[in-house]
XYZ file of C-alpha atoms in Angstrom:
691
model
C 10.538 25.516 -4.250
C 10.415 27.138 -0.170
C 10.505 30.656 -0.748
C 13.216 32.375 1.184
C 12.953 35.102 4.134
C 15.012 38.318 4.305
C 17.039 36.117 7.278
C 16.598 31.970 7.961
C 17.403 32.912 11.482
C 15.725 31.357 14.993
C 12.309 33.370 13.716
C 10.802 35.279 11.642
C 7.020 35.865 12.971
C 7.495 39.335 13.952
C 8.343 40.390 9.388
C 4.758 40.948 7.725
C 3.805 37.484 5.968
C 1.810 38.079 2.689
C -0.685 36.260 2.093
C -0.356 34.235 -0.982
C -3.936 33.987 -3.341
C -4.193 30.658 -3.477
C -7.114 28.515 -6.535
C -9.414 25.412 -5.684
C -11.613 24.448 -8.716
C -13.811 21.901 -8.002
C -15.608 21.542 -4.325
C -16.472 17.985 -4.044
C -15.459 16.853 -0.666
C -10.946 16.603 -1.593
C -11.619 20.212 -2.587
C -13.502 21.090 0.601
C -11.345 19.562 2.214
C -8.501 21.336 0.558
C -10.048 24.896 1.470
C -10.126 23.702 5.531
C -6.276 22.480 4.892
C -4.682 26.208 3.265
C -6.741 28.286 5.334
C -4.714 26.458 8.149
C -2.001 28.716 6.310
C -3.140 31.884 6.762
C -3.384 32.043 2.920
C -6.496 34.289 0.973
C -8.225 30.763 -0.783
C -10.963 31.615 -3.939
C -13.006 28.590 -5.384
C -14.647 28.112 -8.680
C -17.247 25.544 -9.540
C -19.167 24.328 -11.631
C -22.228 24.264 -10.153
C -23.531 26.456 -6.796
C -24.047 23.685 -3.946
C -26.606 24.236 -1.046
C -24.453 21.236 1.548
C -21.326 21.873 2.961
C -19.338 19.049 3.610
C -17.208 21.598 5.998
C -20.009 23.671 7.285
C -17.263 27.145 6.998
C -16.820 27.427 3.311
C -18.165 29.988 2.270
C -16.337 31.952 4.968
C -13.487 30.305 4.414
C -13.438 31.577 0.366
C -12.065 35.117 -0.839
C -14.607 34.734 -4.065
C -16.008 31.855 -5.172
C -16.813 31.976 -9.070
C -19.469 29.123 -11.063
C -18.571 28.478 -13.575
C -16.194 26.628 -15.925
C -13.014 26.248 -14.624
C -11.420 26.035 -18.351
C -12.453 28.986 -18.878
C -9.730 31.173 -19.286
C -12.413 34.569 -18.448
C -13.395 31.815 -15.513
C -10.514 31.591 -13.823
C -9.343 35.797 -15.111
C -12.303 36.208 -12.930
C -10.360 34.559 -9.851
C -7.753 36.390 -10.379
C -5.550 33.388 -11.136
C -2.534 36.024 -12.584
C -2.400 36.614 -9.296
C -2.347 32.564 -7.395
C 1.257 30.885 -6.521
C -0.955 27.407 -6.917
C -3.707 26.398 -8.423
C -5.691 23.325 -7.507
C -7.341 20.854 -9.442
C -9.640 18.279 -8.540
C -12.487 18.083 -9.550
C -13.679 14.609 -10.296
C -12.763 14.575 -14.109
C -9.445 14.044 -14.643
C -9.288 15.709 -18.160
C -11.049 19.046 -16.705
C -7.850 19.089 -14.631
C -6.228 17.975 -17.072
C -7.620 21.273 -20.059
C -8.526 23.348 -16.274
C -3.909 23.051 -16.444
C -3.887 23.926 -20.159
C -5.418 26.756 -19.428
C -4.017 27.854 -16.125
C -0.269 27.843 -17.406
C -1.267 29.444 -20.426
C -2.291 32.884 -18.659
C -0.102 32.608 -15.873
C 3.420 30.814 -16.625
C 4.456 31.288 -13.123
C 1.271 29.298 -11.369
C 2.231 25.858 -9.966
C -0.306 23.247 -11.241
C -1.584 20.344 -8.359
C -3.987 18.219 -10.696
C -5.960 15.144 -9.827
C -5.127 12.489 -12.114
C -4.712 8.892 -12.415
C -2.901 9.058 -15.326
C 0.796 8.305 -14.533
C 2.370 8.251 -17.559
C 0.763 11.479 -18.583
C 1.267 12.844 -15.425
C 5.545 12.424 -16.084
C 4.565 14.060 -19.459
C 3.380 16.636 -18.211
C 5.888 17.448 -15.134
C 8.524 17.025 -17.581
C 6.428 19.684 -20.410
C 4.500 22.226 -18.644
C 6.652 22.542 -15.242
C 6.091 23.303 -11.792
C 3.399 20.645 -12.393
C 2.496 18.081 -9.897
C -0.868 14.991 -8.983
C -1.651 12.320 -7.245
C -5.332 10.092 -7.251
C -6.722 10.711 -3.525
C -7.034 6.328 -3.363
C -3.122 6.148 -4.311
C -3.267 8.579 -1.187
C -5.680 7.405 1.722
C -4.923 3.886 0.455
C -2.190 3.280 2.451
C -4.511 4.291 5.666
C -6.558 1.335 5.184
C -3.814 -0.908 4.358
C -2.002 0.307 7.808
C -5.381 -0.308 9.585
C -6.579 -3.716 8.041
C -2.512 -4.604 9.630
C -4.345 -4.948 13.190
C -0.239 -4.716 13.858
C 2.209 -2.056 15.431
C 2.388 -0.890 12.228
C 1.517 3.094 11.978
C 2.537 3.839 8.468
C 5.683 2.802 5.566
C 5.965 3.903 2.391
C 9.300 3.324 0.039
C 12.037 5.416 -0.365
C 15.144 3.776 -2.959
C 13.323 0.510 -3.594
C 13.428 -0.037 -0.180
C 10.655 -0.310 2.517
C 10.771 2.149 5.516
C 7.776 1.188 7.985
C 7.220 3.550 11.753
C 6.664 1.248 14.597
C 4.447 1.934 17.664
C 5.215 -0.523 20.305
C 4.877 -0.549 23.712
C 8.042 -1.716 25.733
C 7.428 -4.988 27.230
C 9.785 -7.161 29.777
C 11.794 -9.426 27.431
C 12.671 -6.183 25.174
C 16.195 -6.178 25.284
C 17.013 -4.066 23.190
C 15.860 -1.038 24.845
C 14.823 -2.057 28.169
C 16.992 -0.382 31.046
C 18.763 1.669 28.057
C 18.603 5.530 27.342
C 16.453 6.070 23.829
C 19.263 8.414 22.563
C 21.250 5.002 21.875
C 18.204 3.034 20.143
C 19.271 5.097 17.564
C 20.672 3.252 14.641
C 21.708 4.030 10.441
C 19.228 1.536 9.838
C 16.761 2.533 12.761
C 15.505 6.299 14.094
C 13.922 7.655 17.423
C 10.237 9.173 16.678
C 8.607 9.251 20.064
C 9.180 8.255 23.398
C 6.188 8.876 25.845
C 6.529 6.700 29.205
C 3.713 4.889 31.396
C 1.191 7.371 32.460
C 2.730 10.691 30.141
C 0.977 12.450 27.292
C 1.969 12.215 24.105
C 4.669 14.544 23.125
C 3.312 17.078 20.838
C 6.665 17.378 18.115
C 8.567 15.066 17.229
C 11.648 16.029 19.364
C 8.989 17.283 22.186
C 11.167 14.101 24.390
C 14.690 13.312 26.577
C 17.201 11.447 24.941
C 18.316 10.321 27.695
C 15.564 9.271 29.679
C 16.091 5.376 29.456
C 13.171 2.812 28.412
C 11.173 1.132 31.095
C 8.181 -1.597 30.818
C 5.448 -0.680 29.532
C 6.729 3.182 27.764
C 5.749 3.597 24.384
C 8.144 3.689 21.953
C 7.496 5.249 17.566
C 10.305 4.624 16.167
C 10.895 4.372 11.933
C 13.453 1.415 10.356
C 14.193 -0.473 6.887
C 11.500 -3.474 6.996
C 13.466 -4.789 4.074
C 15.007 -4.609 -0.016
C 11.598 -4.665 -2.035
C 13.141 -6.039 -5.143
C 14.086 -9.110 -2.536
C 10.307 -9.787 -1.701
C 8.665 -9.255 -4.769
C 11.506 -12.810 -5.315
C 10.397 -13.995 -2.454
C 6.747 -13.159 -3.546
C 7.070 -14.888 -7.139
C 8.815 -18.014 -6.300
C 6.444 -18.713 -3.793
C 3.548 -18.619 -6.075
C 5.635 -20.832 -8.078
C 6.352 -23.435 -5.210
C 2.228 -22.953 -4.439
C 2.129 -24.093 -8.400
C 4.063 -26.693 -8.201
C 2.150 -28.202 -4.174
C -1.387 -27.555 -5.525
C -0.460 -29.646 -9.157
C 1.344 -31.982 -6.595
C -1.552 -32.936 -3.655
C -4.003 -32.903 -7.205
C -2.615 -36.131 -8.320
C -2.364 -37.877 -4.720
C -4.034 -40.571 -3.069
C -5.108 -39.084 -0.045
C -7.461 -36.708 -2.002
C -8.462 -39.148 -4.677
C -12.269 -40.200 -2.825
C -12.404 -35.517 -2.495
C -11.817 -35.580 -6.382
C -14.136 -38.681 -6.717
C -16.449 -36.888 -5.194
C -16.034 -33.869 -6.679
C -16.002 -35.534 -10.134
C -19.647 -36.906 -9.727
C -21.072 -33.594 -7.955
C -19.551 -31.377 -10.758
C -20.876 -33.358 -13.645
C -24.604 -33.982 -12.416
C -24.890 -29.981 -11.983
C -22.950 -29.619 -15.464
C -24.651 -26.987 -17.682
C -21.764 -28.554 -20.155
C -23.413 -30.592 -23.012
C -20.654 -32.295 -23.542
C -19.911 -34.169 -20.467
C -24.280 -34.758 -20.333
C -23.811 -37.178 -23.440
C -21.240 -38.390 -22.462
C -21.963 -39.541 -19.005
C -25.057 -40.884 -20.810
C -23.347 -42.779 -23.981
C -20.328 -44.123 -20.994
C -24.308 -45.791 -19.323
C -24.810 -47.362 -22.449
C -21.958 -48.622 -23.897
C -21.707 -50.836 -20.231
C -24.526 -51.559 -20.446
C -24.239 -53.186 -23.792
C -20.608 -54.744 -23.162
C -22.341 -56.698 -20.211
C -25.497 -57.610 -22.835
C -23.567 -58.337 -25.630
C -20.794 -60.607 -22.676
C -24.299 -62.299 -22.348
C -25.937 -63.047 -25.806
C -22.710 -64.094 -26.927
C -21.778 -66.778 -24.156
C -26.162 -67.810 -24.728
C -25.361 -68.423 -28.943
C -21.617 -69.812 -28.588
C -21.237 -71.862 -24.784
C -18.039 -73.625 -26.480
C -16.404 -69.208 -26.097
C -15.386 -68.544 -22.401
C -16.695 -65.802 -20.453
C -13.378 -64.139 -21.036
C -13.368 -64.573 -24.760
C -16.682 -63.224 -25.264
C -15.706 -60.185 -22.912
C -12.511 -59.786 -25.105
C -15.319 -59.780 -28.992
C -18.035 -57.528 -27.078
C -14.683 -54.701 -27.153
C -13.706 -55.216 -29.690
C -16.712 -54.603 -31.442
C -17.199 -51.887 -29.071
C -14.077 -50.622 -30.110
C -14.388 -50.347 -33.286
C -13.601 -53.517 -34.785
C -16.075 -55.272 -36.311
C -13.870 -55.740 -39.428
C -11.788 -57.656 -37.388
C -13.768 -60.281 -36.425
C -17.244 -60.803 -39.183
C -13.782 -59.506 -42.199
C -12.747 -63.009 -42.543
C -14.777 -66.668 -42.920
C -14.454 -66.957 -39.396
C -15.700 -65.796 -35.800
C -13.662 -66.632 -32.815
C -15.834 -70.110 -32.086
C -13.988 -73.428 -32.760
C -14.217 -72.668 -36.788
C -17.785 -71.290 -36.641
C -18.513 -69.648 -39.404
C -19.789 -66.303 -39.845
C -22.728 -66.665 -42.071
C -24.313 -69.631 -39.004
C -25.062 -66.246 -36.806
C -28.495 -65.330 -36.540
C -29.269 -61.343 -38.903
C -30.106 -60.493 -35.397
C -27.462 -60.516 -33.962
C -25.017 -60.297 -36.600
C -27.244 -56.375 -36.855
C -25.624 -56.312 -32.634
C -22.827 -56.675 -33.873
C -22.359 -53.954 -36.305
C -24.198 -51.286 -33.274
C -22.182 -52.238 -30.179
C -19.359 -50.966 -33.033
C -21.613 -47.695 -34.345
C -21.721 -47.506 -31.346
C -17.882 -47.639 -29.591
C -17.424 -45.187 -32.574
C -19.252 -42.194 -31.246
C -18.375 -43.359 -28.079
C -14.815 -42.913 -28.224
C -15.697 -39.300 -30.421
C -17.223 -38.166 -27.442
C -14.817 -38.775 -25.294
C -12.004 -37.539 -27.046
C -13.995 -33.963 -26.922
C -14.610 -34.700 -23.356
C -10.804 -35.345 -22.482
C -8.854 -32.058 -25.068
C -11.712 -29.885 -22.701
C -10.409 -30.985 -20.052
C -6.465 -30.580 -21.286
C -7.531 -26.545 -22.287
C -9.183 -26.368 -18.654
C -6.776 -27.983 -16.419
C -3.912 -26.281 -18.465
C -5.585 -23.385 -17.709
C -6.096 -23.826 -13.664
C -2.853 -24.812 -13.612
C -1.164 -21.808 -14.370
C -3.976 -19.002 -14.201
C -5.196 -19.934 -11.233
C -5.524 -18.428 -7.684
C -4.405 -19.860 -4.817
C -7.110 -21.157 -1.908
C -8.276 -18.915 0.597
C -6.517 -18.607 3.662
C -7.615 -20.530 7.086
C -6.267 -17.560 9.351
C -5.204 -14.417 10.292
C -5.637 -12.640 7.429
C -7.681 -9.638 5.627
C -10.617 -9.766 4.146
C -11.638 -6.980 1.360
C -14.199 -5.785 0.332
C -14.838 -3.911 -3.283
C -12.009 -4.407 -5.631
C -12.159 -0.635 -7.407
C -9.114 0.658 -7.569
C -9.786 2.065 -4.032
C -9.098 -2.186 -2.924
C -7.223 -3.227 -5.413
C -3.959 -0.469 -3.887
C -4.711 -1.461 -0.096
C -4.594 -5.385 -2.040
C -1.240 -4.756 -3.457
C 0.201 -2.917 -0.253
C -0.907 -5.230 2.455
C 0.535 -7.989 -0.022
C 3.929 -5.823 -0.101
C 4.253 -6.247 3.323
C 3.835 -9.729 2.845
C -0.182 -9.940 4.584
C -2.178 -12.559 3.415
C -5.542 -11.848 2.281
C -8.861 -12.389 -0.168
C -10.764 -10.473 -1.884
C -14.858 -9.910 -2.118
C -16.191 -8.613 -5.648
C -19.125 -9.078 -7.057
C -17.326 -9.676 -11.501
C -14.143 -11.455 -11.878
C -11.020 -9.527 -12.438
C -7.875 -10.030 -15.637
C -5.766 -12.900 -14.574
C -3.597 -9.652 -14.982
C -4.891 -8.842 -11.713
C -3.688 -9.334 -8.179
C -3.141 -12.536 -9.447
C -1.670 -13.804 -6.345
C -4.603 -11.909 -4.506
C -7.148 -15.757 -3.493
C -10.900 -14.488 -4.747
C -14.821 -15.123 -4.395
C -16.644 -13.266 -6.835
C -20.250 -12.776 -5.262
C -22.880 -11.386 -3.638
C -20.973 -10.177 -0.528
C -22.910 -10.849 1.856
C -23.080 -14.246 0.881
C -19.307 -14.249 0.000
C -18.975 -13.468 3.930
C -19.080 -17.000 5.062
C -16.853 -18.355 2.248
C -14.029 -16.483 3.641
C -12.971 -18.500 7.349
C -14.435 -14.997 8.030
C -13.976 -16.566 12.105
C -10.322 -16.297 11.418
C -9.632 -13.097 9.737
C -7.878 -10.387 11.337
C -9.656 -7.490 9.705
C -12.128 -6.848 7.021
C -11.653 -3.524 5.208
C -14.853 -2.492 3.443
C -13.729 -0.169 0.293
C -17.132 0.073 -2.085
C -18.278 3.387 -3.560
C -21.810 3.151 -1.371
C -21.817 4.790 2.023
C -24.870 2.604 3.816
C -23.471 -1.180 1.869
C -20.261 -0.770 3.310
C -21.903 0.133 6.987
C -24.900 -2.422 6.255
C -21.570 -5.231 5.554
C -19.744 -3.823 7.895
C -22.355 -4.626 10.895
C -22.722 -7.855 9.035
C -19.245 -9.012 9.613
C -19.091 -8.266 12.785
C -22.240 -9.552 14.041
C -20.563 -13.582 12.400
C -16.677 -12.036 14.192
C -17.123 -9.755 17.651
C -13.248 -9.766 17.596
C -11.964 -8.932 13.731
C -10.963 -5.258 13.086
C -13.281 -3.110 10.877
C -12.571 -0.912 8.474
C -15.632 1.051 6.973
C -14.060 3.707 3.671
C -16.836 6.663 3.830
C -17.370 9.174 1.160
C -18.368 12.141 3.378
C -16.569 13.088 6.563
C -20.011 13.873 8.396
C -21.276 10.882 7.959
C -17.699 9.313 9.472
C -18.259 11.305 11.940
C -21.622 10.608 12.769
C -21.810 6.323 12.966
C -17.809 6.833 14.284
C -19.099 7.714 18.780
C -22.097 5.422 16.982
C -20.456 1.542 16.453
C -17.019 2.348 18.383
C -14.960 -0.980 17.978
C -15.163 -0.395 13.808
C -12.520 2.808 12.036
C -14.493 4.836 9.237
C -11.764 6.710 7.080
C -12.254 9.578 5.580
C -10.487 9.378 2.389
C -11.428 13.308 1.634
C -9.907 14.073 4.310
C -6.813 11.887 4.218
C -5.751 13.682 0.909
C -6.584 17.003 1.519
C -3.805 17.485 3.340
C -1.854 15.965 1.401
C -2.327 18.428 -1.518
C -2.618 21.733 0.404
C 1.122 20.983 0.902
C 1.819 20.210 -2.831
C 0.398 23.718 -3.292
C 3.471 25.450 -2.131
C 5.568 23.690 -3.472
C 6.448 20.001 -1.298
C 6.607 17.066 -3.047
C 4.712 14.945 -0.404
C 5.497 10.238 -1.155
C 3.521 9.428 1.297
C 1.701 10.331 4.746
C 0.218 7.993 8.114
C -1.444 9.041 11.773
C 0.671 9.401 14.790
C -0.229 11.337 17.988
C -3.814 12.746 16.229
C -1.734 14.574 13.979
C -0.746 13.337 9.994
C 2.354 13.352 9.575
C 3.504 13.534 5.356
C 6.873 12.634 4.019
C 7.403 15.176 2.058
C 10.742 15.849 -0.405
C 12.422 19.451 -1.399
C 15.289 19.941 -3.951
C 17.200 23.281 -1.840
C 18.124 26.036 -4.377
C 19.068 28.817 -2.693
C 17.831 31.055 -1.429
C 15.564 28.291 0.289
C 15.218 28.676 4.341
C 16.717 25.126 4.817
C 19.949 26.139 2.066
C 23.335 26.352 4.487
C 21.945 24.656 7.689
C 22.618 21.333 9.580
C 20.903 18.815 9.704
C 20.682 18.777 13.520
C 19.232 22.424 13.132
C 17.018 21.590 10.997
C 15.493 18.522 12.830
C 15.058 20.286 16.088
C 14.349 23.943 14.113
C 11.461 23.305 12.402
C 10.892 19.790 13.922
C 10.889 17.728 11.770
C 13.040 13.942 10.981
C 15.178 13.774 8.374
C 14.926 9.514 6.620
C 17.079 10.642 3.109
C 19.958 13.163 2.217
C 21.492 12.942 -1.082
C 24.249 15.237 -2.358
C 24.092 16.935 -5.333
C 25.514 15.158 -8.176
C 25.884 12.068 -6.526
C 23.921 8.917 -6.758
C 24.504 7.224 -3.685
C 22.894 8.846 -0.316
C 22.455 7.980 3.009
C 18.881 6.330 5.099
C 18.742 7.596 8.785
C 21.429 10.396 8.273
C 23.342 10.901 11.244
C 22.926 14.981 12.003
C 26.137 17.256 11.707
C 25.635 17.826 7.431
C 24.871 20.403 6.265
C 22.755 21.743 2.730
C 23.426 23.194 -0.053
C 21.736 23.986 -3.476
C 21.487 21.651 -5.305
C 21.323 19.010 -1.948
C 18.125 16.547 -2.054
C 16.636 15.657 1.749
C 13.285 13.883 3.137
C 11.868 14.510 6.376
C 8.820 13.704 8.375
C 6.925 16.123 8.862
C 3.664 17.731 10.031
C 1.300 20.108 8.400
C 2.660 22.816 10.975
C 6.230 22.212 10.559
C 5.598 22.331 7.047
C 4.390 25.942 7.513
C 7.683 26.953 9.429
C 9.241 25.735 6.273
C 7.665 28.029 4.204
C 7.836 30.492 6.626
C 11.709 30.365 7.798
C 10.122 29.700 11.484
C 12.967 27.520 13.611
C 12.068 27.046 17.107
C 13.859 28.556 19.676
C 16.986 27.888 20.827
C 17.316 27.850 24.211
C 19.762 25.593 25.751
C 23.585 25.639 25.708
C 26.336 24.026 26.672
C 29.212 24.958 30.010
C 33.039 23.508 29.010
C 34.730 22.713 32.393
C 38.307 21.220 31.692
C 39.532 19.046 29.846
C 41.332 15.931 31.183
C 44.285 15.210 29.103
C 45.770 17.117 26.089
C 44.546 15.730 23.032
C 41.379 15.920 24.521
C 41.521 19.843 23.214
C 41.902 19.308 19.246
C 38.814 16.903 19.778
C 36.190 18.409 21.287
C 37.132 21.508 18.390
C 36.036 18.969 16.027
C 32.853 17.541 17.990
C 31.644 21.520 18.548
C 32.583 22.469 14.701
C 30.138 19.309 13.385
C 27.407 19.623 16.143
C 26.526 22.952 15.711
C 28.445 24.398 13.167
C 30.880 27.298 13.611
C 34.394 28.062 12.360
C 36.851 25.935 13.393
C 39.344 28.212 15.085
C 35.720 29.784 16.400
C 36.003 26.505 18.379
C 39.505 25.971 19.412
C 39.665 30.239 20.780
C 36.700 28.847 23.420
C 38.715 25.165 24.379
C 41.642 27.104 25.035
C 39.490 29.311 27.551
C 37.864 26.770 30.182
C 36.030 27.448 31.038
C 33.095 28.826 29.080
C 29.570 29.091 28.040
C 29.709 28.471 24.506
C 28.256 31.726 23.319
C 26.379 29.986 20.844
C 22.373 29.078 21.557
C 21.579 25.419 20.767
C 18.700 23.283 20.587
C 18.420 20.975 23.791
C 18.909 17.680 22.083
C 21.777 19.265 19.565
C 23.139 20.286 22.976
C 22.559 17.074 24.710
C 24.281 15.204 21.632
C 27.141 17.556 22.536
C 28.071 16.993 25.983
C 27.530 12.777 24.826
C 29.975 13.109 22.173
C 32.265 15.701 25.052
C 32.068 12.645 27.527
C 33.348 10.424 25.318
C 36.997 12.053 24.416
C 36.726 13.277 28.780
C 35.888 16.498 28.614
C 33.329 17.144 31.807
C 31.074 19.433 30.212
C 27.262 20.252 31.070
C 23.772 21.458 29.442
C 22.312 24.639 30.228
C 19.204 26.797 30.340
C 20.033 30.455 29.107
C 15.841 30.760 28.168
C 14.640 33.105 25.379
C 17.424 34.131 22.879
C 17.544 36.805 20.855
C 16.753 36.203 16.923
C 19.948 36.842 14.912
């Protein structure tokens, strides 16, 4: 994973860094961005592509590469020409998954130790390859960039979120208001909890800090300040159960509403409109039959009343009804009709033939009626159990283009319980996003059906840059207040249109994903990413090994020395883990650590280049006897020195601790000493010598 240097001490900047060789296969958009990011690590990069490109999305590509080989990366001879035996990592990022995986097999055979970073969405297969090949990791760019689209669409204070051990963590950027009693007027360090960790504090009218710990923990938070923090939102298992319960509740409400008197007139109108417009042959025949039967019923009543004046209107009505329901034998199978002992034989032949016609027509109508009812029952049952929810009325997100990226964005938004509606040219399977309202058809026409005037955001993630832009401009014309997020598959396209349409967020998925692929090439397991202060912050997992640059360090030293934020710690061979761990823990081989880190921080960890320790603590005196004993324990926890050394220091007061610390580390030690009645303060000692 991480390679050790001669020392895990504060800096190795004077050491000669060996330049590793990295190989990128596939120089489409993602591959070019991977080359660009890798060169920021000061390493050598070669590339293989199947065709000689005449146009580079990243113009500097030819000058960044050690070698550019034109050929099939699956061929051993081509890989050998690219010096695969000397490569530390190979990034297989062509647009063909099969090619990537076959090339991974060839590379592993030629170099058993090379790290394989593969572009692939076959999750089960990727897991099997990881188990069998080792030193293997696979990513799908659409999954990586989906977080950026989802977060931008939220249009809220959340700038990032990800899941760890089944719990949702979110990164919030909040401008302090006068009503914020939880933070207003309090020192920044007091805002850290077991479920919350401050990442940045920017006072009013100041520039954002360049590093994650480039802020003062002792500063008081004032109205107008900007806080960025990460906290635990909720348990995802509970959220999923809540969403399923909500869907079942909606289904029953929808069913009950469909039979209430309030909607009766509307349902009747829809019924006749659907009959009139329907192309269903059974419905059209049933309508004709119903009209015919009604006319015959009226004619029968009139004829029987005229020919048999002794029977009442009610008897004529029921007699005609009996004939229409197939009761010809009931009326004419005996000797008499219903008129006062009038023999049926005296009935004119044409009236008797008419009566037979009534029965035959009625029987045919009953058959059609049964067919219609069967069709209606089957349709209603399918509709009840498989229908999608109604389109939200306001504060929802509209997603246009439910390809793999669109479906991923929708799933992420649903995890955050964000109302949304999708637009897609064709219908989706009922198993695909069943809780999402869907409009099938042309996107430009569907915009009028999604309550766009009250929508929060519209996200266009189709595969055509120009179509996304065209529909986006149409949506902006219909509602200039909605957030507009447009997907671009070309960074030059993004750079060109972003200044022209400042109201739109134009995101290039390849540029977003390249950071993850490049960082994975050095051994890091990147779980997610988000943007903070114009930097990409990656959620990165480490498994500590003997010789790693992190082995044997306190979490405080890792946090302040490499400018990363530890958010999960798990001790070796233990099931329990700590979210937002305190920084008193020392890492050992086998431990698991997840941090938030920028690309620069990961480079520093790679080479063991820690920031200089320029602060220390001056201890004046202890006000009580017990304070000496307790203060020694605090010094051990925060600085990592031995207990005997800490006691010697406390027995020789006043003293400036002869151990350099980071500013946040020194400030925390002073706060803890003050609690146990020890007078101390932070002092600046300048650039310490490497040790």
